[in-house]
Coordinates of C-alpha atoms and ligand atoms in Angstrom, one line a residue:
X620 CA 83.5 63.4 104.1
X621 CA 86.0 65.5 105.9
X622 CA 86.0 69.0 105.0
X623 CA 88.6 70.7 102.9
X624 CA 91.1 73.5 103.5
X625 CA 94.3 72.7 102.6
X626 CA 93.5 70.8 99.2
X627 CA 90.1 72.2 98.1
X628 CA 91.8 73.5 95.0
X629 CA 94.5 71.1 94.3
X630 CA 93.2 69.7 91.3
X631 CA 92.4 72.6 89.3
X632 CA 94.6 72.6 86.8
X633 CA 97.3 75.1 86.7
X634 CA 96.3 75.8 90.3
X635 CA 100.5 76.0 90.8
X636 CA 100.3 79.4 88.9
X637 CA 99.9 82.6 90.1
X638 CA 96.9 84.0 88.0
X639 CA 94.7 80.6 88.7
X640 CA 95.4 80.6 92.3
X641 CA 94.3 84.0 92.5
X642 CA 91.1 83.3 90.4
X643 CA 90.6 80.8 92.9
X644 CA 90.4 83.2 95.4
X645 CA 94.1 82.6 96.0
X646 CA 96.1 85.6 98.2
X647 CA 92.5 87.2 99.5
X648 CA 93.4 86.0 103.3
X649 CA 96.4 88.2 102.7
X650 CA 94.3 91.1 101.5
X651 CA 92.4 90.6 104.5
X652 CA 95.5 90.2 106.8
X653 CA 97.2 93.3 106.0
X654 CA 94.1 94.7 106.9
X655 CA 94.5 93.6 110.5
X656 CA 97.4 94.4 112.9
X657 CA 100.2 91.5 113.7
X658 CA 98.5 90.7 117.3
X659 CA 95.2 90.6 116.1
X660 CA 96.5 87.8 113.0
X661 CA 98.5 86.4 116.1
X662 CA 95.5 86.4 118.4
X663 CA 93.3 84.2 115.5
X664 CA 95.8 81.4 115.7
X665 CA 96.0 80.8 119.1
X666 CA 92.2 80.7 119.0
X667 CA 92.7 78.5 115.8
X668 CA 94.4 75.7 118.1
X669 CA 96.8 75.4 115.5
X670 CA 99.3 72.5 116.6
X671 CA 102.6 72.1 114.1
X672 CA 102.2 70.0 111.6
X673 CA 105.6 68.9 111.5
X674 CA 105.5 65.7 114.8
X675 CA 105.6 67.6 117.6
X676 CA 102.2 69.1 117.6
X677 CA 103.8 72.2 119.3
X678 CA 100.8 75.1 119.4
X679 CA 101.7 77.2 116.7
X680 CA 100.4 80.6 118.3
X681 CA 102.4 79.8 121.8
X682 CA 105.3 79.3 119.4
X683 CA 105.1 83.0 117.7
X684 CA 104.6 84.7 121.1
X685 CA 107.5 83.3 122.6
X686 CA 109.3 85.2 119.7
X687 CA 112.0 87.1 121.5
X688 CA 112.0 91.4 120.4
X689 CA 115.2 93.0 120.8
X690 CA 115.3 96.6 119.6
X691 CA 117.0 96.7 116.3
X692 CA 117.8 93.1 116.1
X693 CA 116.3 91.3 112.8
X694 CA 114.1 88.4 113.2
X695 CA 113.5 85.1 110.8
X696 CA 110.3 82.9 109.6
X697 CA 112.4 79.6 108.2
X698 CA 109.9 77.0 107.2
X699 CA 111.0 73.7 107.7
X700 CA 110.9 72.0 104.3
X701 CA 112.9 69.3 105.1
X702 CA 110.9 66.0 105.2
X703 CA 112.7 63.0 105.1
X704 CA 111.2 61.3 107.8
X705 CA 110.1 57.7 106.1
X706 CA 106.6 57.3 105.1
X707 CA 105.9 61.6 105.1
X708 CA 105.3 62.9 101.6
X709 CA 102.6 65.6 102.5
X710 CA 104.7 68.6 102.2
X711 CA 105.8 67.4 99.4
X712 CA 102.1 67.9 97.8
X713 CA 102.0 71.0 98.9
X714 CA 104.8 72.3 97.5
X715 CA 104.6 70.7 94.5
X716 CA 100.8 71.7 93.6
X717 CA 99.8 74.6 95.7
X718 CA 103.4 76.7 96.3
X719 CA 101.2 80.1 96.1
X720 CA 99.6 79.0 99.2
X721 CA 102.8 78.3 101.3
X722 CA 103.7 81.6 99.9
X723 CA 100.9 83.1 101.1
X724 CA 100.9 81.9 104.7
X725 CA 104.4 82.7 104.9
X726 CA 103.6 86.0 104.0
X727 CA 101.1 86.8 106.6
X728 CA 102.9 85.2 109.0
X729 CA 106.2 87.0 108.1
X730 CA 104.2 90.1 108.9
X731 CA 102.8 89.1 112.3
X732 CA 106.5 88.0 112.9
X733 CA 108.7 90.8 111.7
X734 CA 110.4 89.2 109.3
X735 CA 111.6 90.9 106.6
X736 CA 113.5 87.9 105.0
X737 CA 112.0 84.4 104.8
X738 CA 113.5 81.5 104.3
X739 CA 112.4 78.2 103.3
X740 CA 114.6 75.2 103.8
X741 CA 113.9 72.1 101.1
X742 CA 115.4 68.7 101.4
X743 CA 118.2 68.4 99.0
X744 CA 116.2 65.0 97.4
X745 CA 112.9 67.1 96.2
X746 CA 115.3 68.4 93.8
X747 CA 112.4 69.4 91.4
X748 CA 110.6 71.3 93.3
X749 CA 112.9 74.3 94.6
X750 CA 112.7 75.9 90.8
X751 CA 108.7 75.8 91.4
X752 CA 109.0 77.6 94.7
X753 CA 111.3 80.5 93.4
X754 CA 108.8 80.4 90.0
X755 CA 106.0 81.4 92.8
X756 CA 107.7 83.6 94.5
X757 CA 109.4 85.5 91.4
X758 CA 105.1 85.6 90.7
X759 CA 103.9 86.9 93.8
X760 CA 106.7 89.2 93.8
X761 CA 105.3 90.5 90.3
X762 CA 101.9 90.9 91.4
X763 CA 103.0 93.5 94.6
X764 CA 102.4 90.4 97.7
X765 CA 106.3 90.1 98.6
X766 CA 109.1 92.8 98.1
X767 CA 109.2 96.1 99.5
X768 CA 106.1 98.1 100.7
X769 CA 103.6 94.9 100.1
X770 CA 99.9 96.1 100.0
X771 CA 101.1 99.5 100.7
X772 CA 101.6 98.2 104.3
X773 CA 105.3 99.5 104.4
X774 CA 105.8 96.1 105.2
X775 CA 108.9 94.4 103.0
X776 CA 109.8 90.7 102.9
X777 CA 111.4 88.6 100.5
X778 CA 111.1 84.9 100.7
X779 CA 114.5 82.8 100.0
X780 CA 114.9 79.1 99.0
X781 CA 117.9 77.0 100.4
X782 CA 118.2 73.3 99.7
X783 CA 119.9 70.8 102.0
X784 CA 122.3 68.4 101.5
X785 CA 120.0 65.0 101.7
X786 CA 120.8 64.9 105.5
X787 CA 117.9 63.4 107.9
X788 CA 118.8 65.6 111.0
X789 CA 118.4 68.6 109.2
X790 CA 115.1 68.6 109.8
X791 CA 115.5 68.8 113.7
X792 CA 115.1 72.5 113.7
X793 CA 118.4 74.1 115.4
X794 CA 120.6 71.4 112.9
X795 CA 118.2 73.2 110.0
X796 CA 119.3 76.7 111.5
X797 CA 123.2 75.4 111.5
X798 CA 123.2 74.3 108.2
X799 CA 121.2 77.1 107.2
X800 CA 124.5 79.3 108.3
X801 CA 126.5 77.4 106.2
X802 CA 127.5 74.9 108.5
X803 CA 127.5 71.1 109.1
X804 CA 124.1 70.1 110.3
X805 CA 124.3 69.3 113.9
X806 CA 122.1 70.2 116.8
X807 CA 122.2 72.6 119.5
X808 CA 121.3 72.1 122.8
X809 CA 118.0 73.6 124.0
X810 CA 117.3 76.0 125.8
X811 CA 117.6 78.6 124.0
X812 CA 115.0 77.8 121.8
X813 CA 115.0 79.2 118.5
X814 CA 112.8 81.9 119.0
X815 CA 114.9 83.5 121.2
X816 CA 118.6 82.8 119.8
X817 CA 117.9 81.4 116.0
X818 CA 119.6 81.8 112.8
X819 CA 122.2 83.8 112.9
X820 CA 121.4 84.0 117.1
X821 CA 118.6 86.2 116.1
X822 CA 115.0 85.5 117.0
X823 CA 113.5 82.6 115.0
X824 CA 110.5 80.9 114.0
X825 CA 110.7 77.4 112.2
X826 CA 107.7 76.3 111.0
X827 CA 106.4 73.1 109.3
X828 CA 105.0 73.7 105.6
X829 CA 101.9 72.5 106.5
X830 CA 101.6 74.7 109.2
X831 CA 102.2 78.0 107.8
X832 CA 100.0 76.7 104.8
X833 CA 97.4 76.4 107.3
X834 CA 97.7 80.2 108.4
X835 CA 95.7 80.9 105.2
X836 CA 92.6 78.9 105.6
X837 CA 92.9 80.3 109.4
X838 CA 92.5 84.2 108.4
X839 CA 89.8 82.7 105.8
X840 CA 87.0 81.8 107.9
X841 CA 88.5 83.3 111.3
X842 CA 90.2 81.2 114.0
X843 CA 87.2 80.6 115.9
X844 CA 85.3 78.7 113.0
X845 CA 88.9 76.5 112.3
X846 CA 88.7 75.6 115.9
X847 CA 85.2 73.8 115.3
X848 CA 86.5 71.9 112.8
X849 CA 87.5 68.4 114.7
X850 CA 87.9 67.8 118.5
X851 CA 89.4 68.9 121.2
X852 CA 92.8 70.1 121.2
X853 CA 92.8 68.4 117.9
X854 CA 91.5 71.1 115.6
X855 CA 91.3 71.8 111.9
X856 CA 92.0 69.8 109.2
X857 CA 95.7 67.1 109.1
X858 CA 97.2 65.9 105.9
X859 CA 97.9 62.3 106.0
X860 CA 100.4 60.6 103.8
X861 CA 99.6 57.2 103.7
X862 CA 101.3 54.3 102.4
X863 CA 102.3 50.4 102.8
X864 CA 99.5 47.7 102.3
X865 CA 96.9 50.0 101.1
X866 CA 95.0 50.0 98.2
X867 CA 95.2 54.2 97.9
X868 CA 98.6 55.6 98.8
X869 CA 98.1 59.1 98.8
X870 CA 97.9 62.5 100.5
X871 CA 94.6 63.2 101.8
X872 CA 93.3 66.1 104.2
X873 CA 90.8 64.3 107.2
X874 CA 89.5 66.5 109.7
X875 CA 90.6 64.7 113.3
X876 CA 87.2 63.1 114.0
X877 CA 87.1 60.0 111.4
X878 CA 88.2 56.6 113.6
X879 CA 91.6 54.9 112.0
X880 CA 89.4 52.1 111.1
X881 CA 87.5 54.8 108.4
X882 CA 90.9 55.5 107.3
X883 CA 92.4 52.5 106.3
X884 CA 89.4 50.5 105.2
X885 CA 86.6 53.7 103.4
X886 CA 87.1 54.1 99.6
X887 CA 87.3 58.0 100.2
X888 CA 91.1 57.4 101.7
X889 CA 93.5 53.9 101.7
X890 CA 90.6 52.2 100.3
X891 CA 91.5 49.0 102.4
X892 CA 94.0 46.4 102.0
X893 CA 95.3 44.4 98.8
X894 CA 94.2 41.0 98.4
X895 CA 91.6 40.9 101.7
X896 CA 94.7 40.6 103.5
X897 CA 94.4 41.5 107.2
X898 CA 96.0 44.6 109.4
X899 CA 98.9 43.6 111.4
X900 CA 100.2 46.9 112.5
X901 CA 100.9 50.6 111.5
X902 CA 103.1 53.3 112.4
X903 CA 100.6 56.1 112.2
X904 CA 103.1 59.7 112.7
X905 CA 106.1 58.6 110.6
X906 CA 108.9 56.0 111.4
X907 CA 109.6 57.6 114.5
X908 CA 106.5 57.4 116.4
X909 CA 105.8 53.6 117.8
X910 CA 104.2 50.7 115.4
X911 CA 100.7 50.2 116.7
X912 CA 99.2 46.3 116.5
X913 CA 95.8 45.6 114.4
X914 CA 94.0 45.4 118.1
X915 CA 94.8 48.3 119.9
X916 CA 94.9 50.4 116.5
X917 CA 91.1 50.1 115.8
X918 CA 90.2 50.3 119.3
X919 CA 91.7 51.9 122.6
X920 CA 92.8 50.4 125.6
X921 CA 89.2 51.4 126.9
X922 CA 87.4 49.8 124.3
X923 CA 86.5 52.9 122.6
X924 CA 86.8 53.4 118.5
X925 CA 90.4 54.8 117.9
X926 CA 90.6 58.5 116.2
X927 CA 92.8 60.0 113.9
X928 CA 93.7 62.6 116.5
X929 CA 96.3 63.6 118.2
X930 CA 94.8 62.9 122.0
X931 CA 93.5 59.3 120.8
X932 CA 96.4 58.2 119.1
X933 CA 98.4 59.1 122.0
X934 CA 95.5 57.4 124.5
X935 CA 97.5 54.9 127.1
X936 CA 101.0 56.9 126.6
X937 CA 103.5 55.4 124.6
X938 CA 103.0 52.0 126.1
X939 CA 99.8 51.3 124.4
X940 CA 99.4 54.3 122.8
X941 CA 101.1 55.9 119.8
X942 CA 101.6 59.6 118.0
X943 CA 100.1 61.7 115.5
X944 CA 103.5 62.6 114.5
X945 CA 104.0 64.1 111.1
X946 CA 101.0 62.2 109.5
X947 CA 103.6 59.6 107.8
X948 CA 100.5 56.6 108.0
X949 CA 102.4 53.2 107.0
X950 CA 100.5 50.4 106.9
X951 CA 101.8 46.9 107.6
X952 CA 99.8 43.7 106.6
X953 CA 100.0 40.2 108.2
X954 CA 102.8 39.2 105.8
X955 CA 105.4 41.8 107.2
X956 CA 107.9 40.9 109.5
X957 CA 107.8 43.2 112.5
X958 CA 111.8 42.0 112.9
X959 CA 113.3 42.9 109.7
X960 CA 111.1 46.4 109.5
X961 CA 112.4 47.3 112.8
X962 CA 116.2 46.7 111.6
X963 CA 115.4 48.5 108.5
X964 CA 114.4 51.5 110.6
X965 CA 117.8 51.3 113.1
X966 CA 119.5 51.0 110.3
X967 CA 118.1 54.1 109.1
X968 CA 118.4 56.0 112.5
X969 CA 122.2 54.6 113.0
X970 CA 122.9 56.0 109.3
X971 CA 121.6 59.4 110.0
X972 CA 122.9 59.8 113.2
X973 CA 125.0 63.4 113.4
X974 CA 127.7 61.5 116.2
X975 CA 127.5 64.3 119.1
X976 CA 126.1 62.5 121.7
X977 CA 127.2 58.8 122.8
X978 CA 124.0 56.9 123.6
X979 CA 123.0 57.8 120.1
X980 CA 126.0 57.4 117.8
X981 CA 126.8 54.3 119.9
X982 CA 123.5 52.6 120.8
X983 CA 121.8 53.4 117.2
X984 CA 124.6 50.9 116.0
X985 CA 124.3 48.6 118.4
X986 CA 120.7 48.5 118.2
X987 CA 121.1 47.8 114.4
X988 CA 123.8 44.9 114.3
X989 CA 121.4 43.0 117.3
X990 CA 118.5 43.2 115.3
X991 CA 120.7 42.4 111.8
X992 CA 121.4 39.0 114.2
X993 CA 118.2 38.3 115.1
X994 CA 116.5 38.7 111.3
X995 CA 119.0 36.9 110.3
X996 CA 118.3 33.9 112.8
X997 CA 121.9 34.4 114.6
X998 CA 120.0 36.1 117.7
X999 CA 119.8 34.6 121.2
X1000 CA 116.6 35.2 124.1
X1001 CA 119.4 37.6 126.0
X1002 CA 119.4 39.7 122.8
X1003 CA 116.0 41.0 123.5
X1004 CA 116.4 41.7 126.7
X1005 CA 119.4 43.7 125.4
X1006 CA 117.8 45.7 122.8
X1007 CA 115.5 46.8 125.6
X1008 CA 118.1 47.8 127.7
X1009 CA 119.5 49.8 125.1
X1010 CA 116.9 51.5 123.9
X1011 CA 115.7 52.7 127.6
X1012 CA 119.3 54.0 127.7
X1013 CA 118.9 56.5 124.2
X1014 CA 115.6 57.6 125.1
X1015 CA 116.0 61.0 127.0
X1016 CA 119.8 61.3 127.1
X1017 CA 120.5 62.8 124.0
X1018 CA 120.2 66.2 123.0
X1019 CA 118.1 65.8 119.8
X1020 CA 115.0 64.0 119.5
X1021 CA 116.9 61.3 116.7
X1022 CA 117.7 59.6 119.7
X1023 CA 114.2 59.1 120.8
X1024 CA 113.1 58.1 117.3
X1025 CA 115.5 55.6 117.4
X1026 CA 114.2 54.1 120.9
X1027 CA 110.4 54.3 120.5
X1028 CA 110.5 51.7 117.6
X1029 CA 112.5 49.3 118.7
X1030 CA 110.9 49.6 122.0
X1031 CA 107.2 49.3 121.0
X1032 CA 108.1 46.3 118.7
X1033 CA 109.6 44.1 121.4
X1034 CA 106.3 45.7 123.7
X1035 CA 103.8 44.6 121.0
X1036 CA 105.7 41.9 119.0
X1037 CA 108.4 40.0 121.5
X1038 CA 106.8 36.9 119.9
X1039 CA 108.3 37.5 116.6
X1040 CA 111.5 38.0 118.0
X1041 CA 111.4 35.1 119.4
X1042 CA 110.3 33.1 116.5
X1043 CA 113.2 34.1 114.6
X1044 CA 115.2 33.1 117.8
X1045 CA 113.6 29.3 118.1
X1046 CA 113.4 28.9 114.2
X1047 CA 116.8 30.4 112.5
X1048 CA 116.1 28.1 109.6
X1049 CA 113.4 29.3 108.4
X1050 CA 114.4 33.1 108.9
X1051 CA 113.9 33.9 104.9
X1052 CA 116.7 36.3 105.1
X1053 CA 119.3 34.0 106.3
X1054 CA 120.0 32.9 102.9
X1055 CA 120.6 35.7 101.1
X1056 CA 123.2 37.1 103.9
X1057 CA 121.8 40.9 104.5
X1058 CA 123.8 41.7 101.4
X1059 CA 121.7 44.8 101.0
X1060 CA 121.5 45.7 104.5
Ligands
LIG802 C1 110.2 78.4 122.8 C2 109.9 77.0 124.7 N1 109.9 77.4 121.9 C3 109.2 74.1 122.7 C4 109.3 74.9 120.3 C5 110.6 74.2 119.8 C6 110.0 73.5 118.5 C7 108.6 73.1 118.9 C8 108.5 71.7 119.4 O1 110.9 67.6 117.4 C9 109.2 65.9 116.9 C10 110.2 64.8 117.4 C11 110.2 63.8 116.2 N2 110.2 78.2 124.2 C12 109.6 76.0 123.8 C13 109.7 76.2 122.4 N3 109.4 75.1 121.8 N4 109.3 74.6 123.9 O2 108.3 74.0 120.0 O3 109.6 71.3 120.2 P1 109.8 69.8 120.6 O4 111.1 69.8 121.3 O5 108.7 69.3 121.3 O6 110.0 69.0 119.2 P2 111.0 69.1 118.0 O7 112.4 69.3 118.4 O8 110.4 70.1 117.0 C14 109.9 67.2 116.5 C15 108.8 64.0 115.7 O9 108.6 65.4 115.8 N5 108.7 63.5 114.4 C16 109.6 64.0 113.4 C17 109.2 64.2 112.2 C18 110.1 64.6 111.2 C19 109.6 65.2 110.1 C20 110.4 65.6 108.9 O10 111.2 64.8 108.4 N6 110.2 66.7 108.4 O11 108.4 65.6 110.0 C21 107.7 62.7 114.1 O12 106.9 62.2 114.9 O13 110.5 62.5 116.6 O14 109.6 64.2 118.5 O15 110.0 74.4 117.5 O16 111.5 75.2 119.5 N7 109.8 76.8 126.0
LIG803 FE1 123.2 63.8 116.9 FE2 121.8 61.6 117.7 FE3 122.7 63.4 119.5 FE4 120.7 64.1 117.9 S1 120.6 62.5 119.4 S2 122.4 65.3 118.4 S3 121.4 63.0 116.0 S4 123.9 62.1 118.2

């Protein structure tokens, strides 16, 4: 059973308010926090080995020291609340069910920062759950933990809510910062980094949810004992959204050393798939990380049992291999079509594309209208061939990472799958879509 940080208290009821959160212990890692100075908080989560949670797996204390100090400039925590990447609910759940504890690791980590005014950014579709946030905030406000002077510290931070407008690339960081300002959500080019030109052009950290929820079980039991928890650079605990041909979709917290087989197939998480139908593939990190086969998902390319981690998913690069990611676990049996998933996700990607730089805007398109021909049994053999080319073009020229979310799919399921491709090629008869002419797509 894998231990529990994030969602030990999730299910006591009215664990969302104030007063049972903080029966349940709920705002003592603060207590303890203010207690300590900003470098010593900082110096527990580089030992924690904190990665963000968000796909990138970025060390979280690296991040915060990189944080850029100009006399007498202000400087921003803006938590990245902005999941829409397909198959990732998890922050979601957190939000949701446990808001005091996002609220709490966003206060201590607003002190080790410096920041004196918070923001989180929400995805304009959870729609409900901005009026719980402020509700938490509005508590802990209340009870002395945000505000002016908190804990006597003379410390002050107030914590603001801003929700998007239902746009994917706002959840690439600097397109979050611009649309933060007010303006339309596109990317910036990096370098500089946010935490040295951020909102504003002031020093910025953007965090994942999960991440800065994590700060509080980190203060907890010290950064040391949170670094035993798992394996290797792969420490702590990781919530998994899972979904697709599982018996259990759900949010569930493993701690990095259970095999993807436990996963899908142990009652304590997917509990298997319906109607003993066998694995064909998953996409274990969200829909832009590569789709995995059955084969190389329960084991790796050197035979050994594959992890839930970040170093085994990743084991034989992205040619074999895949990506923790954000956690977004979908789960394909053999009666999904490798094809018409892929399309769905290009069209996806070509839809949410922002339009700044041409391999992108152009190739997400193209990618999308090849692979509408193919599903639809209109595709030639050069059309494979084509799609690779294309996708070899996006990946690396672009100045967001969209553009490499768009390529890794397509890419892995012509690596992994080129046989399906080629069915629908040799058999356009019996391509099941053919008949009802795409309308939807
Ligand atoms: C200062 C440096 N800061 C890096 C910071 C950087 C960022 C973080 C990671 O994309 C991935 C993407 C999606 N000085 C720095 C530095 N940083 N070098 O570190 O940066 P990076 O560029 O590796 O990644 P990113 O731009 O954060 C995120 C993948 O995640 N993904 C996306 C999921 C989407 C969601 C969602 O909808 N919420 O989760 C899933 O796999 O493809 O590769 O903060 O500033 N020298
Ligand atoms: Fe916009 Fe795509 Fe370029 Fe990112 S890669 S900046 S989404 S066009």
């Amino acid at each position: 059973m894998s231990k529990k940080l994030l969602l030990k208290d999730a299910h006591v009821e009215g664990i969302r308010y104030f007063e049972t959160y903080r029966k349940q212990g709920g705002y003592g890692a603060a207590e303890k926090a203010f207690k300590m100075t900003p470098e010593e908080i900082l110096e527990e989560v580089k030992v924690s080995g904190l990665r963000g949670r968000g796909g990138a797996g970025f060390p979280t204390g690296m991040k915060w020291s990189f944080l850029a100090k100009p006399e007498g400039v202000p400087r921003h925590l803006v938590v990245n609340a902005d999941e829409s990447e397909p198959g990732t609910f998890k922050d979601r759940y957190l939000m949701e069910f446990l808001p005091h504890l996002l609220i709490e690791g966003m206060l201590i980590s607003s002190f080790v920062l410096g920041s004196n005014v918070s923001y989180i950014y929400i995805r304009g579709e959870y729609s409900w759950i901005p009026d719980i946030l402020e509700e938490a905030i509005e508590e802990a406000k209340a009870a002395g933990f945000l505000g002016k002077n908190i804990l006597g510290s003379g410390f002050d931070c107030e914590i603001y809510v801003q929700r998007g407008g239902g746009a994917y690339i706002c959840g690439e960081e600097t397109a979050l910062l611009e649309s933060l300002e007010g303006k339309r959500g596109n990317p910036r080019l990096k370098p500089p980094f946010p935490a040295v030109k951020g909102l504003w052009e002031r020093p910025t950290v953007v965090n994942n949810v999960e991440s800065i929820a994590a700060i509080v079980p980190i203060i907890d039991i010290t950064g040391a004992e949170y670094a035993k928890i798992g394996v290797g650079r792969s420490t702590g605990t990781k919530l998994i959204s899972a979904c697709g041909n599982i018996n259990k979709p759900g949010v569930y917290e493993i701690d990095m050393t259970i095999t993807v087989e436990e996963f899908i197939y142990s009652d304590e998480y997917c509990g298997g798939i319906p109607n003993g139908k066998k694995l064909k593939a998953c996409i274990p990190g969200g829909s832009s990380v590569p789709i995995v086969p059955a084969n190389l998902l329960l084991k790796t390319v050197n035979g050994e049992p594959r992890y839930m981690n970040y170093e085994s998913l990743a084991d034989g690069g992205f040619a074999t291999g895949t990506m923790m990611g954000s956690g977004g676990f979908i789960v394909l049996d053999e009666d999904q079509c490798v094809v018409e998933h892929t399309m769905t996700l290009a069209r996806f990607y070509n839809h949410e594309s922002c339009g700044q730089c041409t391999p992108c805007r152009e190739g997400t398109g193209w990618m999308y209208k090849i692979l509408k021909k193919i599903e639809k049994g209109e595709g030639k053999m050069e059309d494979i061939d084509l799609l690779w080319d294309i996708q070899r073009k996006i990946e690396g020229n672009t100045i967001c990472p969209l553009g490499d979310a768009a390529a890794w799919p397509v890419a892995a399921a012509i690596r992994h799958f080129r046989d399906e491709f080629e069915w629908h090629i040799k058999n356009p008869e019996l391509c099941l879509t053919q008949n009802y002419g795409l309308a939807n797509y």
